[in-house]
Amino acid sequence: MPYGCCEIDINLTFVMEQYIDIYKQYATGEHRMTFFFVATVVSAVLFYIIWWLISFSRVRRTGIILTGISGSGKTTILSKVLAGKEVETVVSLKENEGAYTTEKGTLNLVDIPGAEAIRQKYFDIYKDTAKGIIFVVDSESFSRDLKDVAEYLFTVLTDSVILKSHPAILVACNKQDHLTAKSKKVIQEQLENELNTVRKTRSAALSSTNGEESAVTLGVKGKNFEFSHLGKIKVDFIECNAKGDSEGESRLDEIMLWVNKLV
Ligand SMILES: Nc1nc2c(ncn2[C@@H]2O[C@H](COP(=O)(O)OP(=O)(O)O)[C@@H](O)[C@H]2O)c(=O)[nH]1
Ligand SMILES: [Mg+2]
């Protein structure tokens, strides 16, 4: 009695032979042009269907998230970038969004609320589609806000989705019209120091609850934190002024340049 494996072998060989016969009959006979034409069309259609299924199953990353603590200027920046669109600038409890279109394409700009109790919920909704994140900082009240700003930035930089999709990140040092505003260089240095502290605190908190070495990784282990240690996540710093100074001129050219590169 033949084994199951051999039966399959025999059947497969038989089927292959059948196909080879059909191929020989059509590919070499008088209908060979028709055969090659049909084969090309069928292959093209199959290729198109597979490409369509792959591209639509992937998440399309065409969003820019404006985030940062409350009062840093996110809504003001959004309304200036989307010039002409009415956007409310009261303390936002929900997101504001709008399409930014150039001849190269369209990005969806969304300004999520900065209040601690709700910002994570909105960040989680939009983070999958983020091609870029603008992290807005109030350069005038920066020293007072430092701890809060660093805590939030830490959460963004260690988010598992962000680590996987590594969107471009821009720290926008806003309100530069104020005479006492900190420069982007000072903001970067102070954030690096504070993020170092947050990293230590979070690691200690985790290891005391787990009783083992924590898995919080930000930058290079054993080295003082620097933004250049973030691997695939590229963080840029720019200075801007969304509201305009005494002469009414706002300064958003560097944000626009960065956004335009992502379209
Ligand atoms: N002086 C100054 N004020 C600004 C600037 N950008 C925003 N503001 C003001 O800061 C306050 C908070 O701005 P808003 O956009 O609502 O902040 P959000 O909470 O981050 O959305 C408002 O009174 C704005 O007019 C800026 O560049 N310079
Ligand atoms: Mg707002």
PDB file of C-alpha atoms and ligand atoms in Angstrom:
ATOM      1  CA  MET A   1       0.000   0.000   0.000  1.00  0.00           C
ATOM      2  CA  PRO A   2       1.622   3.337  -1.037  1.00  0.00           C
ATOM      3  CA  TYR A   3       2.497   5.901   1.654  1.00  0.00           C
ATOM      4  CA  GLY A   4       0.708   9.269   1.802  1.00  0.00           C
ATOM      5  CA  CYS A   5       3.929  11.132   1.008  1.00  0.00           C
ATOM      6  CA  CYS A   6       4.493   9.169  -2.237  1.00  0.00           C
ATOM      7  CA  GLU A   7       0.918   9.628  -3.379  1.00  0.00           C
ATOM      8  CA  ILE A   8       1.391  13.380  -3.063  1.00  0.00           C
ATOM      9  CA  ASP A   9       4.705  13.157  -4.968  1.00  0.00           C
ATOM     10  CA  ILE A  10       3.085  11.216  -7.797  1.00  0.00           C
ATOM     11  CA  ASN A  11       0.108  13.594  -7.953  1.00  0.00           C
ATOM     12  CA  LEU A  12       2.352  16.646  -7.994  1.00  0.00           C
ATOM     13  CA  THR A  13       4.508  15.254 -10.763  1.00  0.00           C
ATOM     14  CA  PHE A  14       1.396  14.448 -12.755  1.00  0.00           C
ATOM     15  CA  VAL A  15      -0.015  17.985 -12.289  1.00  0.00           C
ATOM     16  CA  MET A  16       3.336  19.564 -13.239  1.00  0.00           C
ATOM     17  CA  GLU A  17       3.479  17.503 -16.384  1.00  0.00           C
ATOM     18  CA  GLN A  18      -0.030  18.604 -17.307  1.00  0.00           C
ATOM     19  CA  TYR A  19       0.971  22.248 -16.946  1.00  0.00           C
ATOM     20  CA  ILE A  20       4.138  21.773 -18.965  1.00  0.00           C
ATOM     21  CA  ASP A  21       2.070  20.168 -21.735  1.00  0.00           C
ATOM     22  CA  ILE A  22      -0.380  23.093 -21.763  1.00  0.00           C
ATOM     23  CA  TYR A  23       2.544  25.551 -21.813  1.00  0.00           C
ATOM     24  CA  LYS A  24       4.211  23.726 -24.728  1.00  0.00           C
ATOM     25  CA  GLN A  25       0.941  23.566 -26.612  1.00  0.00           C
ATOM     26  CA  TYR A  26       0.192  27.286 -26.348  1.00  0.00           C
ATOM     27  CA  ALA A  27       3.608  28.917 -25.994  1.00  0.00           C
ATOM     28  CA  THR A  28       5.086  27.237 -29.023  1.00  0.00           C
ATOM     29  CA  GLY A  29       1.987  26.774 -31.167  1.00  0.00           C
ATOM     30  CA  GLU A  30       0.261  29.212 -33.506  1.00  0.00           C
ATOM     31  CA  HIS A  31      -1.435  30.960 -30.525  1.00  0.00           C
ATOM     32  CA  ARG A  32       1.822  31.866 -28.808  1.00  0.00           C
ATOM     33  CA  MET A  33       1.376  35.642 -29.267  1.00  0.00           C
ATOM     34  CA  THR A  34      -2.053  35.456 -27.639  1.00  0.00           C
ATOM     35  CA  PHE A  35      -0.615  33.256 -24.884  1.00  0.00           C
ATOM     36  CA  PHE A  36       2.167  35.757 -24.046  1.00  0.00           C
ATOM     37  CA  PHE A  37      -0.262  38.675 -24.217  1.00  0.00           C
ATOM     38  CA  VAL A  38      -2.719  37.016 -21.793  1.00  0.00           C
ATOM     39  CA  ALA A  39       0.135  35.948 -19.481  1.00  0.00           C
ATOM     40  CA  THR A  40       1.490  39.536 -19.386  1.00  0.00           C
ATOM     41  CA  VAL A  41      -1.936  41.037 -18.650  1.00  0.00           C
ATOM     42  CA  VAL A  42      -2.666  38.469 -15.903  1.00  0.00           C
ATOM     43  CA  SER A  43       0.781  39.078 -14.291  1.00  0.00           C
ATOM     44  CA  ALA A  44       0.288  42.869 -14.411  1.00  0.00           C
ATOM     45  CA  VAL A  45      -3.171  42.631 -12.819  1.00  0.00           C
ATOM     46  CA  LEU A  46      -1.872  40.288 -10.079  1.00  0.00           C
ATOM     47  CA  PHE A  47       1.101  42.599  -9.413  1.00  0.00           C
ATOM     48  CA  TYR A  48      -1.237  45.629  -9.171  1.00  0.00           C
ATOM     49  CA  ILE A  49      -3.606  43.839  -6.741  1.00  0.00           C
ATOM     50  CA  ILE A  50      -0.698  42.771  -4.490  1.00  0.00           C
ATOM     51  CA  TRP A  51       0.806  46.307  -4.544  1.00  0.00           C
ATOM     52  CA  TRP A  52      -2.622  47.818  -3.742  1.00  0.00           C
ATOM     53  CA  LEU A  53      -3.164  45.421  -0.811  1.00  0.00           C
ATOM     54  CA  ILE A  54       0.308  46.148   0.637  1.00  0.00           C
ATOM     55  CA  SER A  55       0.083  49.940   0.317  1.00  0.00           C
ATOM     56  CA  PHE A  56      -3.396  50.122   1.855  1.00  0.00           C
ATOM     57  CA  SER A  57      -2.606  47.798   4.732  1.00  0.00           C
ATOM     58  CA  ARG A  58       0.252  50.106   5.799  1.00  0.00           C
ATOM     59  CA  VAL A  59      -0.555  53.113   8.048  1.00  0.00           C
ATOM     60  CA  ARG A  60      -0.172  56.282   6.003  1.00  0.00           C
ATOM     61  CA  ARG A  61       2.058  58.726   7.865  1.00  0.00           C
ATOM     62  CA  THR A  62       0.993  62.168   6.698  1.00  0.00           C
ATOM     63  CA  GLY A  63       0.433  63.898  10.019  1.00  0.00           C
ATOM     64  CA  ILE A  64       2.355  66.565  11.917  1.00  0.00           C
ATOM     65  CA  ILE A  65       1.589  66.713  15.639  1.00  0.00           C
ATOM     66  CA  LEU A  66       2.036  70.023  17.462  1.00  0.00           C
ATOM     67  CA  THR A  67       2.529  69.255  21.101  1.00  0.00           C
ATOM     68  CA  GLY A  68       4.079  70.728  24.250  1.00  0.00           C
ATOM     69  CA  ILE A  69       2.734  71.967  27.578  1.00  0.00           C
ATOM     70  CA  SER A  70      -0.249  74.367  27.806  1.00  0.00           C
ATOM     71  CA  GLY A  71       0.367  77.978  26.872  1.00  0.00           C
ATOM     72  CA  SER A  72       3.530  77.312  24.817  1.00  0.00           C
ATOM     73  CA  GLY A  73       1.896  78.590  21.617  1.00  0.00           C
ATOM     74  CA  LYS A  74       0.770  75.479  19.720  1.00  0.00           C
ATOM     75  CA  THR A  75      -2.625  76.826  18.648  1.00  0.00           C
ATOM     76  CA  THR A  76      -1.124  80.178  17.620  1.00  0.00           C
ATOM     77  CA  ILE A  77       1.509  78.415  15.490  1.00  0.00           C
ATOM     78  CA  LEU A  78      -1.129  76.158  13.896  1.00  0.00           C
ATOM     79  CA  SER A  79      -3.340  79.100  12.954  1.00  0.00           C
ATOM     80  CA  LYS A  80      -0.366  81.006  11.471  1.00  0.00           C
ATOM     81  CA  VAL A  81       0.902  78.023   9.490  1.00  0.00           C
ATOM     82  CA  LEU A  82      -2.584  77.383   8.150  1.00  0.00           C
ATOM     83  CA  ALA A  83      -2.911  81.116   7.409  1.00  0.00           C
ATOM     84  CA  GLY A  84      -6.470  82.199   6.938  1.00  0.00           C
ATOM     85  CA  LYS A  85      -8.018  79.396   8.939  1.00  0.00           C
ATOM     86  CA  GLU A  86      -9.835  80.314  12.151  1.00  0.00           C
ATOM     87  CA  VAL A  87      -8.452  78.387  15.097  1.00  0.00           C
ATOM     88  CA  GLU A  88      -9.457  79.125  18.693  1.00  0.00           C
ATOM     89  CA  THR A  89      -6.611  80.095  21.074  1.00  0.00           C
ATOM     90  CA  VAL A  90      -8.312  79.525  24.401  1.00  0.00           C
ATOM     91  CA  VAL A  91      -6.952  76.680  26.551  1.00  0.00           C
ATOM     92  CA  SER A  92      -7.768  73.762  24.270  1.00  0.00           C
ATOM     93  CA  LEU A  93      -9.544  70.701  25.601  1.00  0.00           C
ATOM     94  CA  LYS A  94      -9.665  69.032  22.236  1.00  0.00           C
ATOM     95  CA  GLU A  95      -7.470  68.923  19.170  1.00  0.00           C
ATOM     96  CA  ASN A  96      -7.442  71.520  16.370  1.00  0.00           C
ATOM     97  CA  GLU A  97      -6.517  70.322  12.935  1.00  0.00           C
ATOM     98  CA  GLY A  98      -6.212  71.428   9.358  1.00  0.00           C
ATOM     99  CA  ALA A  99      -4.717  70.372   6.040  1.00  0.00           C
ATOM    100  CA  TYR A 100      -1.482  71.981   4.848  1.00  0.00           C
ATOM    101  CA  THR A 101      -1.206  71.635   1.088  1.00  0.00           C
ATOM    102  CA  THR A 102       1.599  72.487  -1.313  1.00  0.00           C
ATOM    103  CA  GLU A 103       2.204  71.356  -4.891  1.00  0.00           C
ATOM    104  CA  LYS A 104       4.171  68.369  -3.447  1.00  0.00           C
ATOM    105  CA  GLY A 105       1.257  67.025  -1.365  1.00  0.00           C
ATOM    106  CA  THR A 106      -0.803  67.419   1.802  1.00  0.00           C
ATOM    107  CA  LEU A 107      -0.018  67.019   5.497  1.00  0.00           C
ATOM    108  CA  ASN A 108      -2.558  66.960   8.307  1.00  0.00           C
ATOM    109  CA  LEU A 109      -1.460  69.371  11.035  1.00  0.00           C
ATOM    110  CA  VAL A 110      -2.956  68.679  14.439  1.00  0.00           C
ATOM    111  CA  ASP A 111      -2.470  70.678  17.620  1.00  0.00           C
ATOM    112  CA  ILE A 112      -3.211  68.468  20.621  1.00  0.00           C
ATOM    113  CA  PRO A 113      -4.131  69.838  24.068  1.00  0.00           C
ATOM    114  CA  GLY A 114      -1.175  70.320  26.424  1.00  0.00           C
ATOM    115  CA  ALA A 115      -2.991  69.760  29.737  1.00  0.00           C
ATOM    116  CA  GLU A 116      -1.308  66.903  31.567  1.00  0.00           C
ATOM    117  CA  ALA A 117      -4.538  64.993  32.253  1.00  0.00           C
ATOM    118  CA  ILE A 118      -5.528  64.653  28.592  1.00  0.00           C
ATOM    119  CA  ARG A 119      -2.420  65.129  26.418  1.00  0.00           C
ATOM    120  CA  GLN A 120      -1.449  61.422  26.479  1.00  0.00           C
ATOM    121  CA  LYS A 121      -4.910  60.379  25.264  1.00  0.00           C
ATOM    122  CA  TYR A 122      -4.651  62.688  22.217  1.00  0.00           C
ATOM    123  CA  PHE A 123      -1.006  61.814  21.593  1.00  0.00           C
ATOM    124  CA  ASP A 124      -1.973  58.115  21.483  1.00  0.00           C
ATOM    125  CA  ILE A 125      -4.718  58.836  18.923  1.00  0.00           C
ATOM    126  CA  TYR A 126      -2.418  60.661  16.486  1.00  0.00           C
ATOM    127  CA  LYS A 127       1.071  59.190  17.043  1.00  0.00           C
ATOM    128  CA  ASP A 128       0.669  56.314  14.540  1.00  0.00           C
ATOM    129  CA  THR A 129       0.223  58.704  11.634  1.00  0.00           C
ATOM    130  CA  ALA A 130       2.932  61.198  12.642  1.00  0.00           C
ATOM    131  CA  LYS A 131       5.526  61.983  10.010  1.00  0.00           C
ATOM    132  CA  GLY A 132       6.803  64.756  12.224  1.00  0.00           C
ATOM    133  CA  ILE A 133       6.324  66.171  15.717  1.00  0.00           C
ATOM    134  CA  ILE A 134       6.688  69.861  16.577  1.00  0.00           C
ATOM    135  CA  PHE A 135       7.363  70.083  20.297  1.00  0.00           C
ATOM    136  CA  VAL A 136       6.601  73.704  21.229  1.00  0.00           C
ATOM    137  CA  VAL A 137       8.404  75.336  24.160  1.00  0.00           C
ATOM    138  CA  ASP A 138       7.701  78.743  25.732  1.00  0.00           C
ATOM    139  CA  SER A 139      11.229  80.203  25.738  1.00  0.00           C
ATOM    140  CA  GLU A 140      10.224  82.958  28.148  1.00  0.00           C
ATOM    141  CA  SER A 141       8.853  80.769  30.956  1.00  0.00           C
ATOM    142  CA  PHE A 142      11.233  77.917  30.097  1.00  0.00           C
ATOM    143  CA  SER A 143      13.233  77.913  33.371  1.00  0.00           C
ATOM    144  CA  ARG A 144      10.027  77.707  35.412  1.00  0.00           C
ATOM    145  CA  ASP A 145       8.539  74.983  33.175  1.00  0.00           C
ATOM    146  CA  LEU A 146      11.736  72.949  32.727  1.00  0.00           C
ATOM    147  CA  LYS A 147      10.737  69.927  34.837  1.00  0.00           C
ATOM    148  CA  ASP A 148       7.295  69.641  33.257  1.00  0.00           C
ATOM    149  CA  VAL A 149       8.658  70.145  29.720  1.00  0.00           C
ATOM    150  CA  ALA A 150      11.396  67.519  30.196  1.00  0.00           C
ATOM    151  CA  GLU A 151       8.962  64.990  31.710  1.00  0.00           C
ATOM    152  CA  TYR A 152       6.654  65.337  28.714  1.00  0.00           C
ATOM    153  CA  LEU A 153       9.472  65.249  26.158  1.00  0.00           C
ATOM    154  CA  PHE A 154      10.826  62.113  27.838  1.00  0.00           C
ATOM    155  CA  THR A 155       7.431  60.428  27.448  1.00  0.00           C
ATOM    156  CA  VAL A 156       7.352  61.333  23.743  1.00  0.00           C
ATOM    157  CA  LEU A 157      10.933  60.178  23.063  1.00  0.00           C
ATOM    158  CA  THR A 158      10.495  56.818  24.822  1.00  0.00           C
ATOM    159  CA  ASP A 159       7.080  56.000  23.353  1.00  0.00           C
ATOM    160  CA  SER A 160       7.195  52.566  21.698  1.00  0.00           C
ATOM    161  CA  VAL A 161       5.442  53.784  18.515  1.00  0.00           C
ATOM    162  CA  ILE A 162       7.831  56.748  18.186  1.00  0.00           C
ATOM    163  CA  LEU A 163      10.859  54.481  18.719  1.00  0.00           C
ATOM    164  CA  LYS A 164       9.601  52.245  15.910  1.00  0.00           C
ATOM    165  CA  SER A 165       8.463  54.880  13.390  1.00  0.00           C
ATOM    166  CA  HIS A 166      11.060  57.553  14.357  1.00  0.00           C
ATOM    167  CA  PRO A 167       9.273  60.649  12.974  1.00  0.00           C
ATOM    168  CA  ALA A 168      11.302  63.856  12.588  1.00  0.00           C
ATOM    169  CA  ILE A 169      11.139  65.940  15.762  1.00  0.00           C
ATOM    170  CA  LEU A 170      11.412  69.712  15.925  1.00  0.00           C
ATOM    171  CA  VAL A 171      11.744  71.555  19.228  1.00  0.00           C
ATOM    172  CA  ALA A 172      10.289  74.997  18.441  1.00  0.00           C
ATOM    173  CA  CYS A 173      11.604  77.537  20.966  1.00  0.00           C
ATOM    174  CA  ASN A 174       8.664  79.937  20.729  1.00  0.00           C
ATOM    175  CA  LYS A 175       8.014  83.483  22.093  1.00  0.00           C
ATOM    176  CA  GLN A 176      11.455  84.755  21.042  1.00  0.00           C
ATOM    177  CA  ASP A 177       9.985  88.292  20.936  1.00  0.00           C
ATOM    178  CA  HIS A 178      10.331  88.391  24.746  1.00  0.00           C
ATOM    179  CA  LEU A 179      13.577  90.051  25.826  1.00  0.00           C
ATOM    180  CA  THR A 180      14.098  87.409  28.508  1.00  0.00           C
ATOM    181  CA  ALA A 181      13.503  84.456  26.157  1.00  0.00           C
ATOM    182  CA  LYS A 182      16.116  81.682  26.381  1.00  0.00           C
ATOM    183  CA  SER A 183      18.022  80.876  23.188  1.00  0.00           C
ATOM    184  CA  LYS A 184      17.673  77.475  21.481  1.00  0.00           C
ATOM    185  CA  LYS A 185      21.232  76.599  22.577  1.00  0.00           C
ATOM    186  CA  VAL A 186      20.449  77.193  26.254  1.00  0.00           C
ATOM    187  CA  ILE A 187      17.118  75.337  25.933  1.00  0.00           C
ATOM    188  CA  GLN A 188      18.829  72.353  24.320  1.00  0.00           C
ATOM    189  CA  GLU A 189      21.546  72.181  27.012  1.00  0.00           C
ATOM    190  CA  GLN A 190      19.105  72.521  29.898  1.00  0.00           C
ATOM    191  CA  LEU A 191      16.775  69.922  28.396  1.00  0.00           C
ATOM    192  CA  GLU A 192      19.686  67.488  27.956  1.00  0.00           C
ATOM    193  CA  ASN A 193      20.604  67.888  31.654  1.00  0.00           C
ATOM    194  CA  GLU A 194      17.019  67.581  32.827  1.00  0.00           C
ATOM    195  CA  LEU A 195      16.315  64.553  30.606  1.00  0.00           C
ATOM    196  CA  ASN A 196      19.336  62.917  32.198  1.00  0.00           C
ATOM    197  CA  THR A 197      17.711  63.428  35.598  1.00  0.00           C
ATOM    198  CA  VAL A 198      14.299  62.182  34.387  1.00  0.00           C
ATOM    199  CA  ARG A 199      15.992  59.077  32.962  1.00  0.00           C
ATOM    200  CA  LYS A 200      17.622  58.323  36.334  1.00  0.00           C
ATOM    201  CA  THR A 201      14.387  58.935  38.270  1.00  0.00           C
ATOM    202  CA  ARG A 202      12.283  56.762  35.979  1.00  0.00           C
ATOM    203  CA  SER A 203      14.853  53.959  35.957  1.00  0.00           C
ATOM    204  CA  ALA A 204      15.065  54.025  39.754  1.00  0.00           C
ATOM    205  CA  ALA A 205      11.266  54.020  40.073  1.00  0.00           C
ATOM    206  CA  LEU A 206      10.973  51.060  37.713  1.00  0.00           C
ATOM    207  CA  SER A 207      13.743  49.026  39.323  1.00  0.00           C
ATOM    208  CA  SER A 208      12.237  49.555  42.785  1.00  0.00           C
ATOM    209  CA  THR A 209       8.856  48.252  41.586  1.00  0.00           C
ATOM    210  CA  ASN A 210      10.282  45.410  39.460  1.00  0.00           C
ATOM    211  CA  GLY A 211      13.218  44.623  41.694  1.00  0.00           C
ATOM    212  CA  GLU A 212      15.415  44.395  38.595  1.00  0.00           C
ATOM    213  CA  GLU A 213      17.364  46.587  36.157  1.00  0.00           C
ATOM    214  CA  SER A 214      14.866  48.833  34.340  1.00  0.00           C
ATOM    215  CA  ALA A 215      14.254  48.843  30.609  1.00  0.00           C
ATOM    216  CA  VAL A 216      14.022  52.643  30.230  1.00  0.00           C
ATOM    217  CA  THR A 217      16.460  53.516  27.496  1.00  0.00           C
ATOM    218  CA  LEU A 218      16.983  57.018  26.268  1.00  0.00           C
ATOM    219  CA  GLY A 219      20.241  57.830  24.566  1.00  0.00           C
ATOM    220  CA  VAL A 220      23.420  55.941  25.368  1.00  0.00           C
ATOM    221  CA  LYS A 221      23.571  53.974  28.608  1.00  0.00           C
ATOM    222  CA  GLY A 222      26.258  55.232  31.001  1.00  0.00           C
ATOM    223  CA  LYS A 223      26.721  58.540  29.156  1.00  0.00           C
ATOM    224  CA  ASN A 224      25.186  61.922  29.943  1.00  0.00           C
ATOM    225  CA  PHE A 225      22.148  62.361  27.717  1.00  0.00           C
ATOM    226  CA  GLU A 226      22.546  64.231  24.416  1.00  0.00           C
ATOM    227  CA  PHE A 227      19.954  64.585  21.634  1.00  0.00           C
ATOM    228  CA  SER A 228      22.581  63.295  19.203  1.00  0.00           C
ATOM    229  CA  HIS A 229      22.457  59.920  21.038  1.00  0.00           C
ATOM    230  CA  LEU A 230      18.921  59.145  19.854  1.00  0.00           C
ATOM    231  CA  GLY A 231      19.900  57.050  16.841  1.00  0.00           C
ATOM    232  CA  LYS A 232      17.228  57.156  14.134  1.00  0.00           C
ATOM    233  CA  ILE A 233      15.220  59.869  15.915  1.00  0.00           C
ATOM    234  CA  LYS A 234      16.482  63.215  14.639  1.00  0.00           C
ATOM    235  CA  VAL A 235      15.762  66.203  16.865  1.00  0.00           C
ATOM    236  CA  ASP A 236      16.243  69.747  15.532  1.00  0.00           C
ATOM    237  CA  PHE A 237      15.969  72.992  17.485  1.00  0.00           C
ATOM    238  CA  ILE A 238      14.763  76.287  16.028  1.00  0.00           C
ATOM    239  CA  GLU A 239      13.748  79.694  17.407  1.00  0.00           C
ATOM    240  CA  CYS A 240      10.398  81.223  16.493  1.00  0.00           C
ATOM    241  CA  ASN A 241       7.860  83.822  17.428  1.00  0.00           C
ATOM    242  CA  ALA A 242       4.292  82.988  16.556  1.00  0.00           C
ATOM    243  CA  LYS A 243       2.476  86.059  17.790  1.00  0.00           C
ATOM    244  CA  GLY A 244       4.623  88.822  16.433  1.00  0.00           C
ATOM    245  CA  ASP A 245       6.705  91.396  18.322  1.00  0.00           C
ATOM    246  CA  SER A 246       5.824  95.054  18.939  1.00  0.00           C
ATOM    247  CA  GLU A 247       5.933  95.663  15.172  1.00  0.00           C
ATOM    248  CA  GLY A 248       3.581  92.737  14.609  1.00  0.00           C
ATOM    249  CA  GLU A 249       5.979  90.553  12.601  1.00  0.00           C
ATOM    250  CA  SER A 250       5.882  86.875  13.471  1.00  0.00           C
ATOM    251  CA  ARG A 251       8.880  84.666  12.783  1.00  0.00           C
ATOM    252  CA  LEU A 252       7.937  81.220  11.576  1.00  0.00           C
ATOM    253  CA  ASP A 253      10.255  80.845   8.579  1.00  0.00           C
ATOM    254  CA  GLU A 254      12.262  77.970  10.087  1.00  0.00           C
ATOM    255  CA  ILE A 255       9.107  76.037  11.055  1.00  0.00           C
ATOM    256  CA  MET A 256       7.767  76.502   7.523  1.00  0.00           C
ATOM    257  CA  LEU A 257      11.064  75.276   6.048  1.00  0.00           C
ATOM    258  CA  TRP A 258      10.971  72.161   8.242  1.00  0.00           C
ATOM    259  CA  VAL A 259       7.294  71.440   7.487  1.00  0.00           C
ATOM    260  CA  ASN A 260       7.822  71.947   3.736  1.00  0.00           C
ATOM    261  CA  LYS A 261      10.648  69.397   3.748  1.00  0.00           C
ATOM    262  CA  LEU A 262       8.220  66.786   5.144  1.00  0.00           C
ATOM    263  CA  VAL A 263       5.388  67.328   2.641  1.00  0.00           C
TER     264      VAL A 263
HETATM  265  N1  LIG B   1       4.608  87.068  23.098  1.00  0.00           N
HETATM  266  C1  LIG B   1       4.226  85.963  22.476  1.00  0.00           C
HETATM  267  N2  LIG B   1       3.061  85.379  22.827  1.00  0.00           N
HETATM  268  C2  LIG B   1       2.692  84.256  22.191  1.00  0.00           C
HETATM  269  C3  LIG B   1       3.472  83.681  21.163  1.00  0.00           C
HETATM  270  N3  LIG B   1       2.851  82.556  20.716  1.00  0.00           N
HETATM  271  C4  LIG B   1       1.717  82.453  21.446  1.00  0.00           C
HETATM  272  N4  LIG B   1       1.613  83.462  22.329  1.00  0.00           N
HETATM  273  C5  LIG B   1       0.541  83.703  23.309  1.00  0.00           C
HETATM  274  O1  LIG B   1       0.624  82.689  24.303  1.00  0.00           O
HETATM  275  C6  LIG B   1      -0.681  82.360  24.754  1.00  0.00           C
HETATM  276  C7  LIG B   1      -0.893  80.864  24.610  1.00  0.00           C
HETATM  277  O2  LIG B   1      -0.894  80.560  23.230  1.00  0.00           O
HETATM  278  P1  LIG B   1      -1.664  79.282  22.635  1.00  0.00           P
HETATM  279  O3  LIG B   1      -1.376  79.240  21.178  1.00  0.00           O
HETATM  280  O4  LIG B   1      -3.095  79.294  23.039  1.00  0.00           O
HETATM  281  O5  LIG B   1      -0.896  78.115  23.421  1.00  0.00           O
HETATM  282  P2  LIG B   1      -1.226  76.543  23.468  1.00  0.00           P
HETATM  283  O6  LIG B   1      -1.873  76.282  24.793  1.00  0.00           O
HETATM  284  O7  LIG B   1       0.102  75.881  23.397  1.00  0.00           O
HETATM  285  O8  LIG B   1      -2.109  76.222  22.317  1.00  0.00           O
HETATM  286  C8  LIG B   1      -1.671  83.201  23.937  1.00  0.00           C
HETATM  287  O9  LIG B   1      -2.018  84.325  24.666  1.00  0.00           O
HETATM  288  C9  LIG B   1      -0.847  83.584  22.713  1.00  0.00           C
HETATM  289  O10 LIG B   1      -1.277  84.808  22.168  1.00  0.00           O
HETATM  290  C10 LIG B   1       4.704  84.328  20.802  1.00  0.00           C
HETATM  291  O11 LIG B   1       5.465  83.907  19.923  1.00  0.00           O
HETATM  292  N5  LIG B   1       5.018  85.465  21.493  1.00  0.00           N
HETATM  293 MG    MG B   2      -4.059  75.415  22.381  1.00  0.00          MG
END
